[in-house]
C-alpha cells in the first residue's frame, strides 16, 4: 500500500515540468482500438492508471510498447470484446474501451464498476447513449453488461449531466456509426477536446468539441496517428497549490493556465503573484502567511472549478485565516478528506456535499489515510504546511495519477519520502 512521510515546514522553490494528462491519455489509449494503423502517443505519464490501461488493451489483443515517454500501440490483433473483471475493478476508466470496441467489433462486455471512494459513479449515461446509437444493452445478475450492435447509427443524444466519460465514450462509438451524431449538453473539458483532436488525426470528422454540442460524422475506417498528450492541468494545480501552502515560488513548465479556470483568481485574491508567459510556463510566487479572507468555491463541470482540485484547495484553505465554504457539485460524496484533515488538527464541518473550513488554526503532524488520488494529494499539501513528520498511508492511490510526486516535490525543496 505504501506510505508517504512528509517532514513539512519547508518552502518550495524551483522549476517543475508538468507531465501529459492522465485524464486525456486514458481515453486516447482506448481510442487506439479503433484503428489497424500504428498509433504513437507522446508525453505519456508513467503512472499506475496508464499501466492498467495498457493491461486492458493487451487483454483485448493489442500490442503496447513503451519507449521512454512514448507509447506505441498496434491494435491489428484486437479480437476480444470482454474486459477482464479484475482490470475493470482496478480502474473505473477501463469503461472507456466500450465505445471503441462497439465501433470496432460490434460488441463490448464489462462487469460494471462498483461504488468507489467518491460515490457510486454509475455508467447509465454511457449505456443510454449506446442505446440511442442503436446498440442493445443487456445486464446479468452478476453485474455483467453486454452491449451489442452489428452497426451503430448516428443519433441525437442529450446528456442529462455533462459527464466527461460519457461524452468521450459516445464520441468514440459515434465516429464509426452510419451518419451524423449530435451530443448535446456534452462535457467541455480540455481532455474531451484532446480526444477529439486525436480522433480527427485518425480521420474522424468532429465539430464542436469544447462546446456543449458535438457533431460527429461517422466513417468506415480510421487510420493510425501520432499525438502528443496535453499537459495535466490537475497536476499543474497540485504543484501550484503545494507552492501556495508552503509559501514558495514555483515555475511550472508545460502548464496551460487557461485550462484551470477559477484557480488563479483565487490565488491572486490571497496575495499570490501569478505570471503566465507565452510558452506554457506559469510561475506562482506565494507569501509565507495569508491575510484573513472568506473564500467560497463551487466545483462544477468545465469551465467550473475542477472537482479534481477541490481536496488540494481545501488543504491550502487550512492555512488561510477565515471561514471558507466549499460546495462539491460534481460528485455526491467527495469530501471524505475533511475527516483526515481533522486528524491533523483542522477544524472543518462537512456533510457529503458541503464543507465549512475554519482556516488559520495551527495543524499538527499525524497519520492519515489517502482515500483516493486527489484526496491523497490534498493530504500531501496539508502535510507540507506542518513542521514535523506526517505519515500518509495508502499512498499507492496517489501514484495512480501522479508520476514520482514525492521525488518531484523533494527536488523543489520539500522533504517527502515514499516508504
Ligand atoms: C472524469 C475524470 C475525473 C473527474 C471527473 C469530473 C477521467 C478518467 N476521470 O471522471 O478525474 O473527477 O471526470 O471532472 O477522465 N454520472 C452518472 N452517470 C454516468 C456518468 C456519470 O450519473 O453514466 C455522474 C457521476 O456519478 C458523477 C458525475 O456524473 O457524479 C460526473 O461524472 P463524470 O463527468 O462522468 O466523471 P468521469 O468521467 O467518471
Tab-separated table of C-alpha atoms and ligand atoms in Angstrom:
chain	number	residue	atom	x	y	z
A	1	UNK	CA	0.000	0.000	0.000
A	2	UNK	CA	2.969	2.305	0.644
A	3	UNK	CA	3.316	5.370	2.781
A	4	UNK	CA	4.457	8.946	2.186
A	5	UNK	CA	6.363	10.564	5.005
A	6	UNK	CA	6.301	14.357	4.767
A	7	UNK	CA	8.509	16.488	7.012
A	8	UNK	CA	6.829	19.819	6.479
A	9	UNK	CA	7.593	23.435	7.149
A	10	UNK	CA	9.932	23.969	4.177
A	11	UNK	CA	9.384	26.379	1.303
A	12	UNK	CA	9.121	25.041	-2.242
A	13	UNK	CA	11.322	26.792	-4.778
A	14	UNK	CA	12.319	25.867	-8.309
A	15	UNK	CA	11.036	24.553	-11.592
A	16	UNK	CA	8.929	21.503	-12.333
A	17	UNK	CA	7.757	20.148	-15.669
A	18	UNK	CA	4.115	19.142	-15.835
A	19	UNK	CA	3.531	15.749	-17.463
A	20	UNK	CA	0.981	14.660	-20.051
A	21	UNK	CA	-2.546	14.437	-18.698
A	22	UNK	CA	-3.768	11.200	-17.148
A	23	UNK	CA	-7.376	12.010	-17.991
A	24	UNK	CA	-6.501	12.688	-21.617
A	25	UNK	CA	-4.240	9.718	-22.226
A	26	UNK	CA	-6.603	7.069	-20.810
A	27	UNK	CA	-9.463	7.637	-23.320
A	28	UNK	CA	-6.933	8.245	-26.113
A	29	UNK	CA	-5.295	4.868	-25.409
A	30	UNK	CA	-8.779	3.309	-25.587
A	31	UNK	CA	-9.491	5.131	-28.868
A	32	UNK	CA	-6.415	3.455	-30.366
A	33	UNK	CA	-8.535	0.301	-30.533
A	34	UNK	CA	-10.470	1.920	-33.388
A	35	UNK	CA	-7.672	1.534	-35.932
A	36	UNK	CA	-5.487	-1.115	-37.540
A	37	UNK	CA	-2.907	1.566	-38.191
A	38	UNK	CA	0.051	2.371	-35.936
A	39	UNK	CA	-0.551	4.773	-33.049
A	40	UNK	CA	2.181	6.685	-31.237
A	41	UNK	CA	1.344	8.668	-28.116
A	42	UNK	CA	3.867	11.114	-26.696
A	43	UNK	CA	4.387	12.537	-23.224
A	44	UNK	CA	2.588	9.625	-21.606
A	45	UNK	CA	2.997	9.755	-17.812
A	46	UNK	CA	4.487	6.760	-16.003
A	47	UNK	CA	1.627	6.132	-13.618
A	48	UNK	CA	-0.338	3.149	-12.431
A	49	UNK	CA	-3.525	4.006	-14.360
A	50	UNK	CA	-1.615	4.006	-17.652
A	51	UNK	CA	-0.156	0.597	-16.735
A	52	UNK	CA	-3.671	-0.733	-16.074
A	53	UNK	CA	-4.998	0.652	-19.376
A	54	UNK	CA	-2.010	-0.997	-21.068
A	55	UNK	CA	-3.070	-4.308	-19.498
A	56	UNK	CA	-6.667	-3.761	-20.653
A	57	UNK	CA	-5.612	-3.126	-24.269
A	58	UNK	CA	-3.256	-6.119	-24.171
A	59	UNK	CA	-6.031	-8.360	-22.825
A	60	UNK	CA	-8.150	-7.336	-25.814
A	61	UNK	CA	-5.396	-8.337	-28.271
A	62	UNK	CA	-3.450	-5.096	-28.823
A	63	UNK	CA	0.332	-4.804	-28.543
A	64	UNK	CA	1.508	-1.840	-26.460
A	65	UNK	CA	5.168	-0.901	-26.180
A	66	UNK	CA	6.680	1.898	-24.128
A	67	UNK	CA	9.846	3.722	-25.199
A	68	UNK	CA	10.712	6.468	-22.738
A	69	UNK	CA	7.725	8.817	-22.516
A	70	UNK	CA	6.045	7.416	-25.650
A	71	UNK	CA	3.703	4.520	-26.225
A	72	UNK	CA	3.344	2.618	-29.498
A	73	UNK	CA	0.008	0.830	-29.841
A	74	UNK	CA	-0.732	-1.770	-32.502
A	75	UNK	CA	-4.382	-2.823	-32.446
A	76	UNK	CA	-4.355	-5.089	-35.517
A	77	UNK	CA	-4.817	-8.203	-33.390
A	78	UNK	CA	-7.802	-6.931	-31.372
A	79	UNK	CA	-10.395	-9.712	-31.403
A	80	UNK	CA	-11.698	-9.862	-27.809
A	81	UNK	CA	-14.568	-7.757	-26.514
A	82	UNK	CA	-14.596	-8.683	-22.809
A	83	UNK	CA	-12.687	-6.513	-20.326
A	84	UNK	CA	-11.265	-8.836	-17.629
A	85	UNK	CA	-13.142	-8.311	-14.373
A	86	UNK	CA	-10.018	-7.739	-12.273
A	87	UNK	CA	-8.821	-4.907	-14.506
A	88	UNK	CA	-12.277	-3.371	-14.517
A	89	UNK	CA	-12.279	-3.455	-10.719
A	90	UNK	CA	-8.840	-1.957	-10.566
A	91	UNK	CA	-9.644	1.025	-12.751
A	92	UNK	CA	-13.017	2.516	-13.500
A	93	UNK	CA	-11.650	4.242	-16.615
A	94	UNK	CA	-11.492	0.776	-18.251
A	95	UNK	CA	-15.082	1.601	-19.210
A	96	UNK	CA	-13.595	3.803	-21.976
A	97	UNK	CA	-12.913	0.774	-24.154
A	98	UNK	CA	-16.655	0.126	-24.578
A	99	UNK	CA	-17.230	2.818	-27.221
A	100	UNK	CA	-14.204	1.838	-29.330
A	101	UNK	CA	-14.977	-1.904	-29.040
A	102	UNK	CA	-18.549	-1.291	-30.182
A	103	UNK	CA	-17.261	0.648	-33.161
A	104	UNK	CA	-14.566	-1.900	-33.967
A	105	UNK	CA	-16.080	-5.306	-33.100
A	106	UNK	CA	-19.792	-4.526	-32.720
A	107	UNK	CA	-19.825	-5.654	-29.095
A	108	UNK	CA	-18.341	-4.910	-25.701
A	109	UNK	CA	-18.702	-6.620	-22.346
A	110	UNK	CA	-17.709	-5.398	-18.903
A	111	UNK	CA	-18.541	-6.039	-15.288
A	112	UNK	CA	-19.884	-2.673	-14.151
A	113	UNK	CA	-17.580	-0.676	-11.908
A	114	UNK	CA	-18.859	-0.660	-8.361
A	115	UNK	CA	-19.022	2.211	-5.874
A	116	UNK	CA	-15.760	3.968	-5.156
A	117	UNK	CA	-14.352	6.355	-2.595
A	118	UNK	CA	-16.067	9.352	-4.187
A	119	UNK	CA	-19.553	7.948	-4.740
A	120	UNK	CA	-21.429	5.405	-6.816
A	121	UNK	CA	-20.394	6.739	-10.234
A	122	UNK	CA	-22.875	4.837	-12.398
A	123	UNK	CA	-22.469	4.464	-16.183
A	124	UNK	CA	-26.139	4.855	-17.071
A	125	UNK	CA	-25.438	7.849	-19.348
A	126	UNK	CA	-22.868	5.839	-21.323
A	127	UNK	CA	-25.301	2.951	-21.758
A	128	UNK	CA	-28.309	5.141	-22.668
A	129	UNK	CA	-26.126	6.821	-25.298
A	130	UNK	CA	-25.073	3.469	-26.783
A	131	UNK	CA	-28.757	2.501	-26.938
A	132	UNK	CA	-29.566	5.753	-28.737
A	133	UNK	CA	-26.903	4.756	-31.281
A	134	UNK	CA	-28.811	1.513	-31.854
A	135	UNK	CA	-26.977	-0.874	-29.519
A	136	UNK	CA	-28.729	-3.447	-27.363
A	137	UNK	CA	-27.743	-3.438	-23.725
A	138	UNK	CA	-28.252	-6.498	-21.532
A	139	UNK	CA	-27.259	-6.907	-17.911
A	140	UNK	CA	-26.911	-10.105	-15.888
A	141	UNK	CA	-27.347	-10.673	-12.169
A	142	UNK	CA	-23.574	-10.729	-11.581
A	143	UNK	CA	-23.146	-7.110	-12.720
A	144	UNK	CA	-22.063	-8.125	-16.238
A	145	UNK	CA	-23.123	-5.773	-19.023
A	146	UNK	CA	-23.102	-6.715	-22.692
A	147	UNK	CA	-23.592	-4.072	-25.359
A	148	UNK	CA	-24.140	-5.323	-28.906
A	149	UNK	CA	-24.648	-3.589	-32.220
A	150	UNK	CA	-23.549	-5.011	-35.548
A	151	UNK	CA	-23.762	-1.468	-36.970
A	152	UNK	CA	-24.200	1.751	-34.998
A	153	UNK	CA	-26.439	4.512	-36.383
A	154	UNK	CA	-25.898	8.237	-35.801
A	155	UNK	CA	-28.378	9.775	-33.372
A	156	UNK	CA	-29.222	12.825	-31.267
A	157	UNK	CA	-28.137	12.296	-27.690
A	158	UNK	CA	-28.923	14.695	-24.865
A	159	UNK	CA	-26.875	14.069	-21.729
A	160	UNK	CA	-28.792	14.943	-18.556
A	161	UNK	CA	-25.404	15.854	-16.998
A	162	UNK	CA	-22.269	16.797	-18.973
A	163	UNK	CA	-20.415	13.633	-17.984
A	164	UNK	CA	-16.804	13.623	-19.171
A	165	UNK	CA	-16.626	9.849	-19.508
A	166	UNK	CA	-19.991	9.510	-21.277
A	167	UNK	CA	-19.132	12.308	-23.746
A	168	UNK	CA	-15.814	10.602	-24.552
A	169	UNK	CA	-17.214	7.086	-24.804
A	170	UNK	CA	-20.060	8.199	-27.065
A	171	UNK	CA	-17.732	10.237	-29.256
A	172	UNK	CA	-15.538	7.144	-29.715
A	173	UNK	CA	-18.543	4.977	-30.624
A	174	UNK	CA	-20.089	7.586	-32.924
A	175	UNK	CA	-17.001	8.010	-35.140
A	176	UNK	CA	-17.732	4.579	-36.601
A	177	UNK	CA	-21.539	4.939	-36.797
A	178	UNK	CA	-23.537	5.455	-40.003
A	179	UNK	CA	-24.495	9.123	-40.386
A	180	UNK	CA	-24.278	12.060	-38.002
A	181	UNK	CA	-24.405	12.039	-34.191
A	182	UNK	CA	-25.073	15.104	-32.074
A	183	UNK	CA	-24.172	15.025	-28.409
A	184	UNK	CA	-25.973	17.807	-26.555
A	185	UNK	CA	-25.020	19.065	-23.092
A	186	UNK	CA	-21.627	17.493	-23.798
A	187	UNK	CA	-18.719	17.883	-21.377
A	188	UNK	CA	-16.382	20.731	-22.428
A	189	UNK	CA	-13.239	19.652	-20.563
A	190	UNK	CA	-9.878	20.137	-22.358
A	191	UNK	CA	-9.420	16.341	-22.230
A	192	UNK	CA	-12.550	15.930	-24.400
A	193	UNK	CA	-11.004	18.339	-26.911
A	194	UNK	CA	-7.697	16.432	-26.862
A	195	UNK	CA	-9.515	13.164	-27.573
A	196	UNK	CA	-11.426	14.829	-30.436
A	197	UNK	CA	-8.145	16.093	-31.897
A	198	UNK	CA	-6.654	12.616	-31.709
A	199	UNK	CA	-9.728	11.120	-33.432
A	200	UNK	CA	-9.592	13.822	-36.111
A	201	UNK	CA	-5.953	12.973	-36.746
A	202	UNK	CA	-7.131	9.403	-37.319
A	203	UNK	CA	-9.533	10.721	-39.973
A	204	UNK	CA	-12.724	11.215	-37.932
A	205	UNK	CA	-14.919	14.251	-38.591
A	206	UNK	CA	-15.830	16.007	-35.348
A	207	UNK	CA	-17.100	19.549	-34.842
A	208	UNK	CA	-17.798	21.450	-31.647
A	209	UNK	CA	-15.578	19.597	-29.164
A	210	UNK	CA	-15.095	22.019	-26.248
A	211	UNK	CA	-18.657	23.370	-26.651
A	212	UNK	CA	-21.918	21.891	-25.305
A	213	UNK	CA	-22.808	20.416	-28.696
A	214	UNK	CA	-20.526	18.000	-30.502
A	215	UNK	CA	-21.329	16.793	-34.017
A	216	UNK	CA	-19.682	13.640	-35.315
A	217	UNK	CA	-19.958	12.333	-38.866
A	218	UNK	CA	-19.342	8.608	-38.889
A	219	UNK	CA	-16.825	6.968	-41.212
A	220	UNK	CA	-15.959	3.406	-42.185
A	221	UNK	CA	-12.256	3.324	-41.380
A	222	UNK	CA	-9.800	5.202	-39.236
A	223	UNK	CA	-6.032	5.423	-39.754
A	224	UNK	CA	-3.188	5.475	-37.239
A	225	UNK	CA	-1.977	8.709	-35.599
A	226	UNK	CA	0.930	10.324	-33.794
A	227	UNK	CA	-0.246	12.530	-30.950
A	228	UNK	CA	1.249	14.447	-28.033
A	229	UNK	CA	-0.984	14.410	-24.981
A	230	UNK	CA	-1.966	17.785	-23.440
A	231	UNK	CA	-0.395	18.806	-20.116
A	232	UNK	CA	-2.050	17.536	-16.957
A	233	UNK	CA	-3.909	20.577	-15.637
A	234	UNK	CA	-4.674	18.879	-12.322
A	235	UNK	CA	-1.010	18.101	-11.802
A	236	UNK	CA	-0.323	21.793	-12.551
A	237	UNK	CA	-2.940	22.837	-9.987
A	238	UNK	CA	-1.468	20.448	-7.440
A	239	UNK	CA	2.036	21.934	-7.739
A	240	UNK	CA	0.633	25.486	-7.681
A	241	UNK	CA	-1.302	24.719	-4.504
A	242	UNK	CA	1.706	22.982	-2.958
A	243	UNK	CA	3.720	26.155	-3.648
A	244	UNK	CA	0.948	28.256	-2.114
A	245	UNK	CA	0.727	26.084	1.003
A	246	UNK	CA	4.494	26.155	1.530
A	247	UNK	CA	4.872	29.878	0.806
A	248	UNK	CA	7.291	29.281	-2.064
A	249	UNK	CA	7.909	30.252	-5.671
A	250	UNK	CA	7.433	27.515	-8.245
A	251	UNK	CA	7.781	27.739	-12.006
A	252	UNK	CA	5.734	25.185	-13.885
A	253	UNK	CA	6.746	24.351	-17.443
A	254	UNK	CA	4.280	22.724	-19.858
A	255	UNK	CA	1.358	24.161	-17.885
A	256	UNK	CA	-1.645	25.676	-19.695
A	257	UNK	CA	-3.021	28.362	-17.376
A	258	UNK	CA	-6.264	28.656	-19.391
A	259	UNK	CA	-7.152	25.065	-18.537
A	260	UNK	CA	-7.539	25.938	-14.855
A	261	UNK	CA	-10.423	28.417	-14.615
A	262	UNK	CA	-11.002	29.686	-11.093
A	263	UNK	CA	-7.675	28.665	-9.618
A	264	UNK	CA	-5.529	31.687	-10.485
A	265	UNK	CA	-8.209	34.224	-9.452
A	266	UNK	CA	-8.412	32.635	-6.006
A	267	UNK	CA	-4.638	32.501	-5.596
A	268	UNK	CA	-4.317	36.157	-6.640
A	269	UNK	CA	-7.036	37.156	-4.168
A	270	UNK	CA	-4.876	35.585	-1.465
A	271	UNK	CA	-1.887	37.694	-2.447
A	272	UNK	CA	-0.001	35.200	-4.662
A	273	UNK	CA	1.648	36.623	-7.782
A	274	UNK	CA	0.897	34.570	-10.895
A	275	UNK	CA	2.992	35.108	-14.016
A	276	UNK	CA	1.989	33.391	-17.248
A	277	UNK	CA	4.206	33.532	-20.339
A	278	UNK	CA	3.576	32.598	-23.970
A	279	UNK	CA	5.495	29.374	-23.736
A	280	UNK	CA	3.200	27.446	-21.435
A	281	UNK	CA	5.091	28.481	-18.311
A	282	UNK	CA	3.284	29.576	-15.164
A	283	UNK	CA	5.159	30.950	-12.159
A	284	UNK	CA	3.464	31.123	-8.788
A	285	UNK	CA	5.053	33.275	-6.074
A	286	UNK	CA	3.320	32.960	-2.732
A	287	UNK	CA	3.589	34.785	0.594
A	288	UNK	CA	4.522	32.994	3.797
A	289	UNK	CA	1.313	33.951	5.547
A	290	UNK	CA	-2.132	34.848	4.236
A	291	UNK	CA	-4.423	37.715	5.242
A	292	UNK	CA	-7.854	36.850	6.660
A	293	UNK	CA	-10.291	36.002	3.865
A	294	UNK	CA	-13.602	34.216	3.343
A	295	UNK	CA	-13.202	32.052	0.252
A	296	UNK	CA	-16.069	30.173	-1.398
A	297	UNK	CA	-15.622	27.554	-4.072
A	298	UNK	CA	-18.238	25.645	-6.009
A	299	UNK	CA	-16.970	22.765	-8.109
A	300	UNK	CA	-18.636	22.216	-11.454
A	301	UNK	CA	-18.203	20.845	-14.946
A	302	UNK	CA	-15.671	22.742	-17.069
A	303	UNK	CA	-15.249	25.723	-17.134
A	304	UNK	CA	-16.312	25.492	-13.493
A	305	UNK	CA	-13.821	24.942	-10.668
A	306	UNK	CA	-12.483	21.396	-11.226
A	307	UNK	CA	-13.626	18.848	-8.652
A	308	UNK	CA	-10.220	17.197	-9.092
A	309	UNK	CA	-8.521	20.149	-7.348
A	310	UNK	CA	-11.058	20.576	-4.559
A	311	UNK	CA	-9.182	18.479	-1.963
A	312	UNK	CA	-5.868	20.214	-2.712
A	313	UNK	CA	-7.545	23.622	-2.470
A	314	UNK	CA	-9.113	22.673	0.854
A	315	UNK	CA	-5.596	21.866	2.072
A	316	UNK	CA	-4.475	25.406	1.219
A	317	UNK	CA	-7.533	26.953	2.888
A	318	UNK	CA	-6.456	25.325	6.166
A	319	UNK	CA	-3.682	27.920	6.156
A	320	UNK	CA	-5.856	30.952	5.331
A	321	UNK	CA	-7.413	32.649	8.382
A	322	UNK	CA	-11.192	32.884	7.998
A	323	UNK	CA	-14.288	30.790	7.440
A	324	UNK	CA	-14.397	29.185	3.983
A	325	UNK	CA	-17.171	27.450	2.102
A	326	UNK	CA	-16.703	24.518	-0.290
A	327	UNK	CA	-19.608	23.146	-2.284
A	328	UNK	CA	-18.915	19.891	-4.173
A	329	UNK	CA	-21.385	19.784	-7.038
A	330	UNK	CA	-19.979	17.104	-9.341
A	331	UNK	CA	-19.718	14.039	-7.092
A	332	UNK	CA	-22.168	13.186	-4.345
A	333	UNK	CA	-19.590	12.117	-1.785
A	334	UNK	CA	-16.225	13.734	-2.341
A	335	UNK	CA	-15.457	15.437	0.954
A	336	UNK	CA	-14.187	12.397	2.861
A	337	UNK	CA	-10.742	14.007	3.154
A	338	UNK	CA	-12.244	16.527	5.622
A	339	UNK	CA	-12.139	13.774	8.261
A	340	UNK	CA	-8.458	13.083	7.526
A	341	UNK	CA	-7.571	16.799	7.726
A	342	UNK	CA	-9.285	16.859	11.139
A	343	UNK	CA	-6.792	14.230	12.332
A	344	UNK	CA	-4.128	16.851	11.669
A	345	UNK	CA	-5.902	19.410	13.839
A	346	UNK	CA	-8.049	21.086	11.174
A	347	UNK	CA	-11.478	22.395	12.094
A	348	UNK	CA	-13.916	21.501	9.319
A	349	UNK	CA	-17.590	20.650	9.368
A	350	UNK	CA	-18.754	18.702	6.351
A	351	UNK	CA	-21.595	16.637	5.029
A	352	UNK	CA	-21.459	14.825	1.698
A	353	UNK	CA	-21.731	17.979	-0.413
A	354	UNK	CA	-20.671	20.998	1.644
A	355	UNK	CA	-17.705	21.753	3.872
A	356	UNK	CA	-17.088	24.747	6.121
A	357	UNK	CA	-13.378	25.193	6.747
A	358	UNK	CA	-12.170	27.291	9.688
A	359	UNK	CA	-8.746	28.228	8.386
A	360	UNK	CA	-5.670	29.648	10.022
A	361	UNK	CA	-5.514	27.308	13.006
A	362	UNK	CA	-2.192	25.590	13.536
A	363	UNK	CA	-2.036	21.982	12.334
A	364	UNK	CA	-0.051	19.178	13.941
A	365	UNK	CA	1.625	16.098	12.458
A	366	UNK	CA	-0.192	12.770	12.450
A	367	UNK	CA	-1.007	9.649	10.462
A	368	UNK	CA	-3.710	9.923	7.819
A	369	UNK	CA	-5.052	7.791	5.007
A	370	UNK	CA	-5.259	8.705	1.317
A	371	UNK	CA	-8.752	7.623	0.322
A	372	UNK	CA	-8.370	8.434	-3.341
A	373	UNK	CA	-5.884	10.033	-5.685
A	374	UNK	CA	-6.796	13.707	-5.226
A	375	UNK	CA	-7.618	13.402	-1.523
A	376	UNK	CA	-4.126	11.911	-1.166
A	377	UNK	CA	-2.598	14.878	-2.982
A	378	UNK	CA	-4.551	17.200	-0.664
A	379	UNK	CA	-3.098	15.448	2.372
A	380	UNK	CA	0.416	15.828	0.982
A	381	UNK	CA	-0.184	19.578	0.553
A	382	UNK	CA	-1.553	19.897	4.096
A	383	UNK	CA	1.467	17.995	5.410
A	384	UNK	CA	3.852	20.399	3.633
A	385	UNK	CA	2.485	23.130	5.932
A	386	UNK	CA	3.180	21.187	9.144
A	387	UNK	CA	6.560	21.116	10.890
A	388	UNK	CA	7.222	17.505	11.990
A	389	UNK	CA	6.588	14.158	10.284
A	390	UNK	CA	3.173	13.381	8.839
A	391	UNK	CA	2.544	9.863	7.558
A	392	UNK	CA	0.127	9.352	4.661
A	393	UNK	CA	-0.770	5.703	4.340
A	394	UNK	CA	-2.258	4.027	1.274
A	395	UNK	CA	-0.037	6.259	-0.862
A	396	UNK	CA	-0.312	3.799	-3.767
A	397	UNK	CA	-3.536	5.587	-4.758
A	398	UNK	CA	-1.529	8.792	-5.209
A	399	UNK	CA	0.785	7.014	-7.638
A	400	UNK	CA	-2.204	6.035	-9.779
A	401	UNK	CA	-2.198	9.551	-11.165
A	402	UNK	CA	0.997	11.378	-10.159
A	403	UNK	CA	4.351	10.295	-11.502
A	404	UNK	CA	7.003	10.396	-8.784
A	405	UNK	CA	5.220	13.086	-6.740
A	406	UNK	CA	7.487	12.553	-3.734
A	407	UNK	CA	10.671	12.908	-5.805
A	408	UNK	CA	9.468	15.965	-7.712
A	409	UNK	CA	8.333	17.781	-4.548
A	410	UNK	CA	11.659	16.922	-2.933
A	411	UNK	CA	13.551	18.438	-5.868
A	412	UNK	CA	11.638	21.645	-5.139
A	413	UNK	CA	12.921	21.608	-1.563
A	414	UNK	CA	10.243	19.595	0.259
A	415	UNK	CA	11.153	16.576	2.345
A	416	UNK	CA	8.860	13.803	1.116
A	417	UNK	CA	9.863	10.160	1.108
A	418	UNK	CA	7.961	7.162	-0.108
A	419	UNK	CA	8.416	4.013	2.024
B	1	LIG	C1	-13.760	12.197	-15.142
B	1	LIG	C2	-12.345	12.225	-14.650
B	1	LIG	C3	-12.312	12.503	-13.142
B	1	LIG	C4	-13.075	13.794	-12.842
B	1	LIG	C5	-14.465	13.753	-13.456
B	1	LIG	C6	-15.221	15.067	-13.311
B	1	LIG	C7	-11.244	10.638	-16.120
B	1	LIG	C8	-10.535	9.345	-16.266
B	1	LIG	N1	-11.722	10.921	-14.914
B	1	LIG	O1	-14.416	11.129	-14.470
B	1	LIG	O2	-10.943	12.653	-12.758
B	1	LIG	O3	-13.215	13.939	-11.435
B	1	LIG	O4	-14.380	13.457	-14.858
B	1	LIG	O5	-14.484	16.102	-13.843
B	1	LIG	O6	-11.310	11.434	-17.053
B	1	LIG	N2	-22.533	10.165	-13.825
B	1	LIG	C9	-23.729	9.498	-13.864
B	1	LIG	N3	-23.940	8.577	-14.855
B	1	LIG	C10	-22.994	8.341	-15.822
B	1	LIG	C11	-21.776	9.034	-15.772
B	1	LIG	C12	-21.567	9.950	-14.751
B	1	LIG	O7	-24.600	9.690	-13.022
B	1	LIG	O8	-23.253	7.499	-16.705
B	1	LIG	C13	-22.294	11.131	-12.723
B	1	LIG	C14	-21.163	10.665	-11.809
B	1	LIG	O9	-21.635	9.799	-10.818
B	1	LIG	C15	-20.686	11.979	-11.222
B	1	LIG	C16	-20.880	12.957	-12.385
B	1	LIG	O10	-21.803	12.335	-13.278
B	1	LIG	O11	-21.481	12.375	-10.151
B	1	LIG	C17	-19.613	13.311	-13.138
B	1	LIG	O12	-19.037	12.158	-13.649
B	1	LIG	P1	-18.175	12.150	-14.989
B	1	LIG	O13	-18.079	13.530	-15.560
B	1	LIG	O14	-18.697	11.067	-15.858
B	1	LIG	O15	-16.767	11.738	-14.435
B	1	LIG	P2	-15.820	10.609	-15.003
B	1	LIG	O16	-15.817	10.632	-16.482
B	1	LIG	O17	-16.090	9.339	-14.297
